[in-house]
CSV table of C-alpha atoms and ligand atoms in Angstrom, one decimal:
chain,number,residue,atom,x,y,z
A,78,MET,CA,-3.5,-90.9,0.7
A,79,ARG,CA,0.2,-89.6,0.8
A,80,PRO,CA,1.2,-89.0,-2.8
A,81,PHE,CA,4.9,-88.1,-1.6
A,82,THR,CA,5.4,-92.1,-0.5
A,83,ARG,CA,5.4,-92.8,-4.4
A,84,PHE,CA,8.7,-90.6,-4.2
A,85,PRO,CA,12.4,-92.4,-4.8
A,86,LEU,CA,14.1,-92.4,-1.5
A,87,PHE,CA,16.7,-89.7,-3.0
A,88,ARG,CA,14.8,-87.3,-3.6
A,89,LYS,CA,13.2,-87.5,-0.1
A,90,THR,CA,15.9,-84.5,1.2
A,91,LEU,CA,15.3,-82.2,-1.3
A,92,LEU,CA,11.7,-82.7,-1.2
A,93,GLY,CA,11.8,-82.4,2.5
A,94,LEU,CA,10.6,-78.4,2.5
A,95,THR,CA,7.8,-79.2,0.7
A,96,VAL,CA,6.6,-82.5,2.1
A,97,ALA,CA,6.8,-80.8,5.6
A,98,ALA,CA,4.9,-77.7,4.1
A,99,ALA,CA,2.4,-79.6,2.3
A,100,ALA,CA,1.5,-82.1,5.6
A,101,MET,CA,1.1,-79.2,7.8
A,102,SER,CA,-1.5,-77.6,5.4
A,103,THR,CA,-3.2,-80.9,4.9
A,104,THR,CA,-3.6,-81.7,8.8
A,105,GLN,CA,-6.1,-78.6,8.5
A,106,ALA,CA,-7.7,-78.8,4.7
A,107,GLY,CA,-10.5,-81.7,4.8
A,108,GLU,CA,-13.1,-82.4,2.5
A,109,VAL,CA,-17.1,-82.6,3.1
A,110,GLU,CA,-18.8,-84.3,0.9
A,111,VAL,CA,-22.5,-83.0,1.2
A,112,LEU,CA,-25.8,-84.7,-0.1
A,113,HIS,CA,-28.6,-82.5,-1.0
A,114,TRP,CA,-31.5,-82.6,-3.7
A,115,TRP,CA,-31.0,-78.4,-4.4
A,116,THR,CA,-30.8,-78.5,-8.1
A,117,SER,CA,-33.3,-76.4,-9.6
A,118,GLY,CA,-31.9,-72.7,-10.6
A,119,GLY,CA,-32.6,-70.8,-7.5
A,120,GLU,CA,-32.0,-73.9,-5.2
A,121,ALA,CA,-28.5,-74.4,-7.1
A,122,GLN,CA,-27.8,-70.8,-6.8
A,123,ALA,CA,-28.6,-71.1,-2.8
A,124,VAL,CA,-25.9,-74.4,-2.2
A,125,GLY,CA,-23.2,-72.6,-3.9
A,126,VAL,CA,-23.4,-70.1,-1.5
A,127,LEU,CA,-22.4,-72.5,1.3
A,128,LYS,CA,-19.8,-74.4,-1.1
A,129,ASP,CA,-18.0,-71.0,-1.7
A,130,LEU,CA,-17.8,-70.4,2.2
A,131,VAL,CA,-16.6,-73.6,3.0
A,132,GLU,CA,-14.0,-73.6,0.2
A,133,ALA,CA,-12.7,-70.6,1.3
A,134,GLU,CA,-12.2,-72.3,4.8
A,135,GLY,CA,-9.6,-73.9,2.6
A,136,HIS,CA,-11.7,-77.3,2.7
A,137,SER,CA,-12.8,-78.8,-0.1
A,138,TRP,CA,-16.6,-79.5,-0.8
A,139,GLU,CA,-17.3,-82.9,-2.6
A,140,ASP,CA,-20.8,-82.1,-4.1
A,141,PHE,CA,-23.3,-84.9,-3.7
A,142,ALA,CA,-27.0,-83.6,-5.4
A,143,VAL,CA,-29.4,-85.7,-5.8
A,144,ALA,CA,-31.9,-84.5,-8.2
A,145,GLY,CA,-36.0,-85.0,-7.0
A,146,GLY,CA,-38.5,-82.1,-5.4
A,147,ALA,CA,-38.9,-82.8,-1.8
A,148,GLY,CA,-35.7,-85.1,-1.3
A,149,ASP,CA,-37.6,-88.2,-2.0
A,150,SER,CA,-34.7,-89.7,-4.1
A,151,ALA,CA,-32.3,-88.4,-2.0
A,152,MET,CA,-33.5,-90.0,1.0
A,153,THR,CA,-33.4,-93.4,-1.2
A,154,VAL,CA,-29.5,-93.0,-2.2
A,155,LEU,CA,-28.8,-91.8,1.3
A,156,LYS,CA,-30.3,-95.3,2.6
A,157,SER,CA,-28.5,-97.1,0.7
A,158,ARG,CA,-25.0,-95.5,0.9
A,159,ALA,CA,-25.3,-95.8,4.7
A,160,MET,CA,-26.4,-99.6,4.3
A,161,SER,CA,-23.0,-100.0,2.3
A,162,GLY,CA,-21.5,-98.2,5.4
A,163,ASN,CA,-20.3,-95.4,3.6
A,164,PRO,CA,-22.8,-92.7,3.9
A,165,PRO,CA,-21.6,-88.9,3.2
A,166,SER,CA,-20.4,-86.7,5.9
A,167,ALA,CA,-23.4,-84.3,5.8
A,168,ALA,CA,-26.8,-84.8,4.7
A,169,GLN,CA,-29.7,-82.6,4.1
A,170,ILE,CA,-31.9,-84.5,6.3
A,171,ASN,CA,-35.2,-82.6,7.8
A,172,GLY,CA,-37.4,-82.9,10.8
A,173,PRO,CA,-38.3,-86.5,12.8
A,174,GLU,CA,-36.0,-88.3,10.2
A,175,ILE,CA,-33.3,-86.8,11.8
A,176,GLN,CA,-34.2,-88.7,15.2
A,177,GLU,CA,-34.1,-91.8,13.0
A,178,TRP,CA,-30.7,-91.6,12.0
A,179,GLY,CA,-29.7,-91.0,15.7
A,180,GLU,CA,-31.6,-94.1,16.5
A,181,LEU,CA,-29.0,-96.1,14.3
A,182,GLY,CA,-26.1,-94.6,16.0
A,183,LEU,CA,-24.5,-93.1,12.8
A,184,LEU,CA,-24.2,-89.4,13.5
A,185,GLY,CA,-22.1,-87.4,14.7
A,186,ASN,CA,-21.9,-84.8,17.3
A,187,LEU,CA,-22.0,-81.2,17.1
A,188,ASP,CA,-22.3,-79.8,20.8
A,189,GLU,CA,-18.8,-78.2,20.7
A,190,VAL,CA,-19.7,-75.5,17.3
A,191,ALA,CA,-23.3,-75.3,19.3
A,192,GLU,CA,-22.0,-74.1,22.5
A,193,GLN,CA,-19.3,-72.1,20.7
A,194,GLY,CA,-21.9,-70.6,18.9
A,195,ASP,CA,-24.8,-70.3,21.6
A,196,TRP,CA,-27.4,-72.1,19.7
A,197,ASP,CA,-29.2,-72.6,22.2
A,198,ALA,CA,-29.7,-69.1,23.1
A,199,LEU,CA,-30.2,-68.3,19.5
A,200,LEU,CA,-32.6,-71.0,17.8
A,201,PRO,CA,-36.1,-71.0,18.3
A,202,ASP,CA,-37.1,-73.8,20.9
A,203,VAL,CA,-38.8,-75.5,18.0
A,204,VAL,CA,-35.9,-75.2,15.5
A,205,ALA,CA,-33.5,-76.8,18.5
A,206,ASP,CA,-35.5,-79.4,19.4
A,207,MET,CA,-35.4,-81.0,15.8
A,208,MET,CA,-31.3,-80.7,15.6
A,209,ARG,CA,-31.0,-82.5,19.2
A,210,TYR,CA,-31.0,-86.4,19.1
A,211,GLU,CA,-30.8,-87.4,23.0
A,212,GLY,CA,-30.0,-83.9,24.3
A,213,ASN,CA,-27.0,-83.5,21.6
A,214,TYR,CA,-26.6,-81.6,18.5
A,215,VAL,CA,-26.3,-83.9,15.9
A,216,ALA,CA,-27.4,-81.4,12.9
A,217,VAL,CA,-27.8,-77.9,12.1
A,218,PRO,CA,-30.5,-75.7,10.6
A,219,VAL,CA,-30.1,-74.0,7.7
A,220,ASN,CA,-34.0,-71.9,7.4
A,221,VAL,CA,-37.0,-71.5,7.9
A,222,HIS,CA,-39.4,-72.6,4.8
A,223,ARG,CA,-43.2,-71.5,4.8
A,224,VAL,CA,-45.3,-74.3,2.7
A,225,ASN,CA,-48.7,-72.2,2.8
A,226,TRP,CA,-48.2,-70.0,0.3
A,227,LEU,CA,-50.5,-69.3,-3.2
A,228,TRP,CA,-48.2,-67.4,-5.8
A,229,ALA,CA,-49.4,-65.4,-8.5
A,230,ASN,CA,-48.5,-63.6,-11.9
A,231,PRO,CA,-50.0,-60.0,-11.5
A,232,GLN,CA,-50.2,-60.2,-15.3
A,233,VAL,CA,-52.3,-62.7,-16.0
A,234,LEU,CA,-54.5,-61.9,-13.2
A,235,GLU,CA,-55.1,-58.7,-14.8
A,236,ASP,CA,-55.3,-59.5,-18.3
A,237,ALA,CA,-58.1,-62.0,-17.1
A,238,GLY,CA,-60.0,-59.2,-15.0
A,239,VAL,CA,-59.6,-61.5,-11.8
A,240,ALA,CA,-58.4,-60.0,-8.2
A,241,LEU,CA,-55.8,-62.5,-6.2
A,242,PRO,CA,-58.6,-65.2,-4.2
A,243,THR,CA,-58.8,-65.0,-0.8
A,244,SER,CA,-60.9,-67.7,-0.6
A,245,TRP,CA,-61.8,-71.4,-2.3
A,246,ASP,CA,-64.8,-69.8,-3.9
A,247,GLU,CA,-62.9,-66.7,-5.4
A,248,LEU,CA,-60.2,-69.1,-6.6
A,249,PHE,CA,-62.6,-71.3,-8.7
A,250,ASP,CA,-64.6,-68.5,-9.8
A,251,ALA,CA,-61.3,-66.9,-10.8
A,252,GLY,CA,-60.3,-70.0,-12.5
A,253,GLU,CA,-63.3,-70.1,-14.4
A,254,GLN,CA,-62.3,-66.7,-16.0
A,255,LEU,CA,-58.4,-67.5,-16.4
A,256,ARG,CA,-59.5,-70.4,-18.6
A,257,GLU,CA,-61.9,-68.4,-20.8
A,258,ALA,CA,-58.9,-65.8,-21.3
A,259,GLY,CA,-56.8,-68.4,-22.3
A,260,TYR,CA,-54.4,-69.4,-19.2
A,261,VAL,CA,-54.2,-72.4,-17.1
A,262,PRO,CA,-55.5,-71.1,-13.5
A,263,LEU,CA,-53.4,-73.0,-11.4
A,264,ALA,CA,-50.3,-74.9,-12.4
A,265,HIS,CA,-49.7,-78.2,-10.5
A,266,GLY,CA,-46.8,-81.0,-10.8
A,267,GLY,CA,-48.3,-84.0,-10.5
A,268,GLN,CA,-45.8,-85.7,-8.0
A,269,PRO,CA,-46.7,-87.1,-5.0
A,270,TRP,CA,-44.9,-84.8,-2.6
A,271,GLN,CA,-46.4,-81.9,-4.6
A,272,ASP,CA,-50.0,-83.5,-4.6
A,273,ALA,CA,-49.5,-83.8,-0.6
A,274,THR,CA,-48.0,-80.0,-0.3
A,275,VAL,CA,-51.6,-78.6,-1.7
A,276,PHE,CA,-53.4,-81.2,0.4
A,277,GLU,CA,-52.0,-80.0,3.6
A,278,SER,CA,-52.6,-76.7,3.0
A,279,LEU,CA,-56.2,-77.3,2.5
A,280,VAL,CA,-56.5,-79.6,5.5
A,281,LEU,CA,-55.0,-76.2,7.6
A,282,SER,CA,-57.5,-74.3,5.8
A,283,TYR,CA,-60.7,-75.8,6.4
A,284,GLY,CA,-59.8,-77.1,9.9
A,285,GLY,CA,-57.3,-74.8,11.7
A,286,SER,CA,-54.1,-75.6,13.4
A,287,ASP,CA,-55.8,-77.9,15.9
A,288,PHE,CA,-57.4,-79.8,13.4
A,289,TYR,CA,-54.2,-80.0,11.3
A,290,ARG,CA,-52.2,-81.3,14.6
A,291,GLN,CA,-54.4,-84.1,15.1
A,292,VAL,CA,-54.9,-85.4,11.9
A,293,PHE,CA,-51.2,-85.5,11.1
A,294,VAL,CA,-49.1,-85.0,14.3
A,295,ASP,CA,-51.7,-87.2,16.5
A,296,LEU,CA,-52.9,-89.5,14.1
A,297,ASP,CA,-56.4,-88.9,15.5
A,298,ILE,CA,-58.6,-91.0,13.8
A,299,GLU,CA,-61.9,-89.3,14.3
A,300,ALA,CA,-60.6,-86.5,13.0
A,301,ILE,CA,-59.4,-88.2,10.0
A,302,GLU,CA,-62.9,-89.6,9.5
A,303,SER,CA,-64.4,-86.4,10.3
A,304,ASP,CA,-66.6,-84.0,7.8
A,305,THR,CA,-64.2,-81.7,7.7
A,306,MET,CA,-61.8,-83.9,6.4
A,307,ILE,CA,-64.4,-85.3,3.5
A,308,GLU,CA,-64.8,-81.7,2.7
A,309,VAL,CA,-60.9,-81.3,2.0
A,310,LEU,CA,-60.5,-84.0,0.3
A,311,GLU,CA,-63.6,-83.1,-2.2
A,312,THR,CA,-62.3,-79.5,-2.5
A,313,PHE,CA,-59.0,-81.1,-3.1
A,314,LYS,CA,-60.4,-83.2,-6.0
A,315,ARG,CA,-62.2,-80.7,-7.4
A,316,LEU,CA,-58.8,-78.2,-7.7
A,317,ARG,CA,-58.1,-80.8,-10.6
A,318,GLU,CA,-60.6,-78.2,-12.8
A,319,LEU,CA,-58.1,-75.6,-12.6
A,320,MET,CA,-55.2,-77.8,-13.8
A,321,ASP,CA,-53.8,-79.0,-17.1
A,322,GLU,CA,-53.5,-82.0,-18.6
A,323,GLY,CA,-49.6,-82.0,-18.6
A,324,MET,CA,-49.0,-81.8,-15.1
A,325,PRO,CA,-48.2,-85.8,-14.1
A,326,GLY,CA,-44.8,-86.2,-13.2
A,327,ARG,CA,-44.2,-82.2,-13.9
A,328,ASP,CA,-41.1,-81.2,-11.7
A,329,TRP,CA,-41.9,-78.2,-9.1
A,330,ASN,CA,-39.9,-75.8,-10.6
A,331,LEU,CA,-41.5,-76.6,-14.4
A,332,THR,CA,-44.4,-75.8,-12.5
A,333,THR,CA,-43.2,-72.5,-11.1
A,334,SER,CA,-41.9,-71.6,-14.5
A,335,MET,CA,-45.7,-71.6,-16.0
A,336,VAL,CA,-46.6,-69.0,-13.8
A,337,ILE,CA,-43.3,-67.3,-14.5
A,338,ASN,CA,-43.9,-67.0,-18.3
A,339,GLY,CA,-47.4,-66.4,-18.0
A,340,ASP,CA,-49.0,-69.6,-19.3
A,341,ALA,CA,-50.5,-70.5,-15.7
A,342,ALA,CA,-51.9,-67.2,-13.3
A,343,MET,CA,-50.9,-69.5,-9.8
A,344,GLN,CA,-49.2,-72.3,-7.8
A,345,LEU,CA,-50.0,-73.4,-4.4
A,346,MET,CA,-46.2,-73.9,-3.2
A,347,GLY,CA,-43.4,-73.5,-0.4
A,348,ASP,CA,-41.6,-70.5,-0.7
A,349,TRP,CA,-39.0,-72.6,-2.4
A,350,ALA,CA,-40.7,-70.9,-5.3
A,351,LYS,CA,-39.8,-67.7,-4.6
A,352,GLY,CA,-36.7,-68.6,-5.5
A,353,GLU,CA,-37.5,-69.2,-9.1
A,354,PHE,CA,-38.9,-66.0,-9.1
A,355,SER,CA,-35.9,-64.3,-7.7
A,356,ALA,CA,-33.2,-66.3,-10.3
A,357,ALA,CA,-35.8,-64.9,-13.0
A,358,GLY,CA,-35.2,-61.7,-12.0
A,359,MET,CA,-38.5,-61.1,-11.1
A,360,GLU,CA,-39.4,-58.8,-8.0
A,361,ALA,CA,-41.8,-59.7,-5.3
A,362,GLY,CA,-45.2,-57.4,-4.7
A,363,VAL,CA,-44.2,-56.3,-8.0
A,364,ASP,CA,-43.6,-59.0,-11.0
A,365,TYR,CA,-44.9,-61.6,-9.1
A,366,LEU,CA,-47.6,-61.8,-5.8
A,367,CYS,CA,-47.4,-63.9,-2.2
A,368,SER,CA,-50.5,-64.3,-0.6
A,369,PRO,CA,-50.9,-67.0,2.5
A,370,VAL,CA,-53.2,-70.0,1.1
A,371,PRO,CA,-57.2,-68.9,1.3
A,372,GLY,CA,-57.8,-69.5,5.0
A,373,THR,CA,-54.5,-70.1,6.5
A,374,GLU,CA,-53.5,-65.9,7.1
A,375,THR,CA,-52.7,-66.6,10.9
A,376,ASP,CA,-51.1,-69.8,10.6
A,377,PHE,CA,-48.0,-71.1,9.3
A,378,ILE,CA,-46.6,-74.6,8.1
A,379,PHE,CA,-42.7,-75.0,8.6
A,380,ASN,CA,-40.5,-77.0,6.8
A,381,ILE,CA,-36.8,-76.6,8.2
A,382,ASP,CA,-34.2,-77.6,6.0
A,383,SER,CA,-30.9,-79.1,7.9
A,384,PHE,CA,-27.7,-80.7,7.2
A,385,ALA,CA,-26.9,-83.7,9.8
A,386,MET,CA,-23.8,-85.0,10.0
A,387,PHE,CA,-22.5,-88.2,9.8
A,388,ARG,CA,-19.8,-90.2,11.9
A,389,VAL,CA,-16.6,-89.5,10.3
A,390,THR,CA,-12.7,-90.7,11.3
A,391,GLU,CA,-10.1,-88.4,9.9
A,392,PRO,CA,-9.8,-85.4,12.1
A,393,GLU,CA,-9.1,-83.0,9.0
A,394,ASN,CA,-12.6,-84.3,7.6
A,395,GLN,CA,-14.0,-83.9,11.2
A,396,GLU,CA,-12.8,-80.1,11.1
A,397,ALA,CA,-13.9,-79.5,7.7
A,398,GLN,CA,-17.6,-80.7,9.1
A,399,GLN,CA,-17.0,-78.9,11.9
A,400,THR,CA,-16.7,-76.0,10.0
A,401,LEU,CA,-19.2,-76.5,7.8
A,402,ALA,CA,-22.1,-76.5,11.0
A,403,ARG,CA,-20.3,-73.4,12.1
A,404,LEU,CA,-20.9,-71.4,8.8
A,405,VAL,CA,-23.8,-72.3,8.4
A,406,LEU,CA,-25.6,-70.4,11.4
A,407,GLU,CA,-23.3,-67.6,11.1
A,408,PRO,CA,-25.0,-64.2,10.0
A,409,GLU,CA,-23.0,-63.8,6.1
A,410,PHE,CA,-24.2,-67.4,5.4
A,411,GLN,CA,-27.7,-66.6,6.6
A,412,ALA,CA,-28.7,-64.0,5.0
A,413,ALA,CA,-27.2,-64.4,1.6
A,414,PHE,CA,-28.6,-68.0,1.4
A,415,ASN,CA,-31.8,-67.5,2.7
A,416,LYS,CA,-32.5,-64.5,0.7
A,417,VAL,CA,-31.2,-66.7,-2.6
A,418,LYS,CA,-33.8,-69.8,-1.2
A,419,GLY,CA,-36.7,-68.1,-0.8
A,420,SER,CA,-36.9,-68.8,2.9
A,421,ILE,CA,-36.4,-67.1,6.3
A,422,PRO,CA,-33.4,-67.3,8.5
A,423,ALA,CA,-33.2,-70.1,11.0
A,424,ARG,CA,-31.8,-67.3,13.4
A,425,PRO,CA,-34.5,-64.7,14.0
A,426,ASP,CA,-31.9,-62.0,14.8
A,427,LEU,CA,-30.8,-60.6,11.5
A,428,ASP,CA,-31.8,-57.5,10.0
A,429,MET,CA,-34.4,-58.4,7.6
A,430,GLY,CA,-34.6,-54.6,5.9
A,431,GLU,CA,-32.6,-56.4,3.1
A,432,PHE,CA,-35.2,-58.9,2.2
A,433,ASP,CA,-38.2,-58.9,0.1
A,434,SER,CA,-41.6,-58.4,1.3
A,435,CYS,CA,-42.7,-61.7,0.9
A,436,ALA,CA,-39.7,-62.8,3.2
A,437,GLN,CA,-40.6,-60.2,5.8
A,438,GLN,CA,-44.3,-61.3,5.4
A,439,SER,CA,-43.0,-64.8,6.6
A,440,LEU,CA,-41.2,-63.7,9.6
A,441,GLU,CA,-43.8,-61.3,10.9
A,442,ASP,CA,-46.3,-64.4,10.1
A,443,PHE,CA,-44.1,-67.2,11.9
A,444,GLU,CA,-43.8,-64.9,14.7
A,445,GLN,CA,-47.2,-64.2,15.2
A,446,ALA,CA,-48.1,-67.7,15.1
A,447,ARG,CA,-45.2,-69.4,17.3
A,448,ASP,CA,-46.8,-66.8,20.0
A,449,GLY,CA,-50.5,-67.5,18.9
A,450,ASP,CA,-49.7,-71.7,18.7
A,451,THR,CA,-50.9,-71.5,14.9
A,452,LEU,CA,-47.6,-72.8,13.7
A,453,VAL,CA,-47.7,-76.6,12.4
A,454,PRO,CA,-44.9,-78.7,11.3
A,455,SER,CA,-45.2,-79.6,7.4
A,456,MET,CA,-46.9,-83.2,6.5
A,457,ALA,CA,-45.6,-83.2,2.7
A,458,HIS,CA,-41.9,-82.4,3.8
A,459,ARG,CA,-41.4,-84.5,6.5
A,460,MET,CA,-41.7,-82.4,9.5
A,461,ALA,CA,-44.8,-84.0,11.2
A,462,MET,CA,-44.6,-87.6,11.0
A,463,ASN,CA,-42.0,-90.9,10.8
A,464,SER,CA,-41.2,-91.7,7.4
A,465,ASP,CA,-43.3,-94.8,7.2
A,466,VAL,CA,-46.5,-93.1,7.8
A,467,GLN,CA,-46.1,-90.3,5.7
A,468,GLY,CA,-45.2,-92.4,2.8
A,469,ALA,CA,-48.5,-94.1,3.4
A,470,PHE,CA,-50.2,-91.1,3.5
A,471,PHE,CA,-48.5,-90.0,-0.1
A,472,ASP,CA,-50.0,-92.9,-1.7
A,473,ILE,CA,-53.3,-92.8,-0.2
A,474,ILE,CA,-53.3,-89.1,-1.2
A,475,THR,CA,-52.0,-89.3,-4.5
A,476,ASN,CA,-54.1,-92.6,-5.3
A,477,TYR,CA,-57.2,-90.7,-4.5
A,478,PHE,CA,-56.4,-87.1,-6.7
A,479,ASN,CA,-55.6,-89.4,-9.3
A,480,ALA,CA,-58.4,-92.0,-9.4
A,481,ALA,CA,-61.9,-90.8,-10.3
A,482,SER,CA,-63.5,-93.6,-8.7
A,483,MET,CA,-62.3,-93.3,-5.5
A,484,THR,CA,-64.5,-91.3,-3.2
A,485,ALA,CA,-63.7,-88.6,0.0
A,486,GLU,CA,-65.2,-91.2,1.8
A,487,GLN,CA,-62.8,-94.2,0.6
A,488,ALA,CA,-60.0,-92.1,0.9
A,489,ALA,CA,-60.3,-90.5,4.6
A,490,GLU,CA,-60.8,-94.5,5.8
A,491,ARG,CA,-57.6,-95.7,4.2
A,492,LEU,CA,-55.9,-92.5,5.8
A,493,ALA,CA,-57.5,-93.7,8.9
A,494,ARG,CA,-56.3,-97.4,8.4
A,495,ALA,CA,-52.9,-95.9,7.7
A,496,ALA,CA,-53.0,-93.9,10.8
A,497,SER,CA,-54.0,-96.6,13.3
A,498,ALA,CA,-51.5,-99.3,11.8
A,499,ALA,CA,-48.7,-96.5,13.0
A,500,GLY,CA,-50.2,-97.4,16.5
B,2068,LIG,C1,-38.4,-78.9,0.1
B,2068,LIG,C2,-37.1,-78.6,0.9
B,2068,LIG,C3,-37.1,-77.4,0.3
B,2068,LIG,C4,-37.0,-77.6,-1.4
B,2068,LIG,C5,-38.3,-78.0,-1.6
B,2068,LIG,C6,-38.3,-79.1,-3.3
B,2068,LIG,O1,-38.5,-80.3,1.2
B,2068,LIG,O2,-37.6,-78.4,2.2
B,2068,LIG,O3,-35.5,-76.6,0.4
B,2068,LIG,O4,-36.0,-78.0,-2.2
B,2068,LIG,O5,-38.3,-79.5,-1.0
B,2068,LIG,O6,-37.4,-79.5,-3.5
């Protein structure tokens, strides 16, 4: 858009210098439209860090936030924008869906920025592999979230006279005491992705990392129909005893608020919950506690947020896009963003001294899990399987969780059917 073409001819000479200067600066300054689902208090603060950095480079940031935890709504909106031939220039897309978009031929290429920033050497293989399509970088990783966390309010635990549970039996026992003391033992938001988030931690806890991979990565029918899975499903439904009646449809951050406010004792949720505790001015290890989900201490369910770039044609917008990609992996952004977001940096070479104790534990556990091969991709957060199977699993898990009449065996059978339909 050239606003100056609207000026009458006689003013052109007079404005010559201004026009030239404006044109020079606009060849540099582009726009990047960024689709994401970071709308909770902690998340909005975190994405603000990136917006400020992009704007400081002279580009403009068109915010395209679509509310809804885990990005289910954001992905629906993205599909409709892409189908109408008008995708945003950058979109938060995680895991194998990056490949799905790559196959459609819609993604741009970040190889030049990647080479300049030496991403190959910088990023752990598990992270870098997800960012490439047919060998080319098409996305940039923002962070590494851990899903298998248990969060707790220590004052509530103390008031009820219980310790932070380290096994499922302890959790159910503590639950009774917490109820008697007038608290909701386990805060939960009844949305399919939140149900799936709790469910996958149970699969890991009961079966270990090999079993987890058999179920969610290999879609192994025998594992899905095993006795271990039946046990997982039964415990999963039993957790309802610890939850409250207000859970249907509740957003995850409102659920975290119940723990923050002291109405509930605990929540099973990924470490984006930490962003809410921090935004409320609470200190890790003092005002709130984090602990790996019982039985998963040496394991790590990872969830990597990333921005994939769509092809854009205007050179200045391409430049804005490349700038965004470069900034995301720079130490300044990685440190500032991840401290607010609750995750650990996507690049492992940063000084973690300024991070809180939960983040430090997360990085230590990530490295230990990577070396011990107990690092597993999140099913609930789009890391483990393609979106069709994931959608089918979500439906079955949620239906089972909410239908008193569906047995664990029936749910396992349905999961197995969905897995075999995927081939
Ligand atoms: C996850 C995402 C996190 C966080 C969470 C809740 O899928 O990776 O960054 O936003 O959803 O929306």
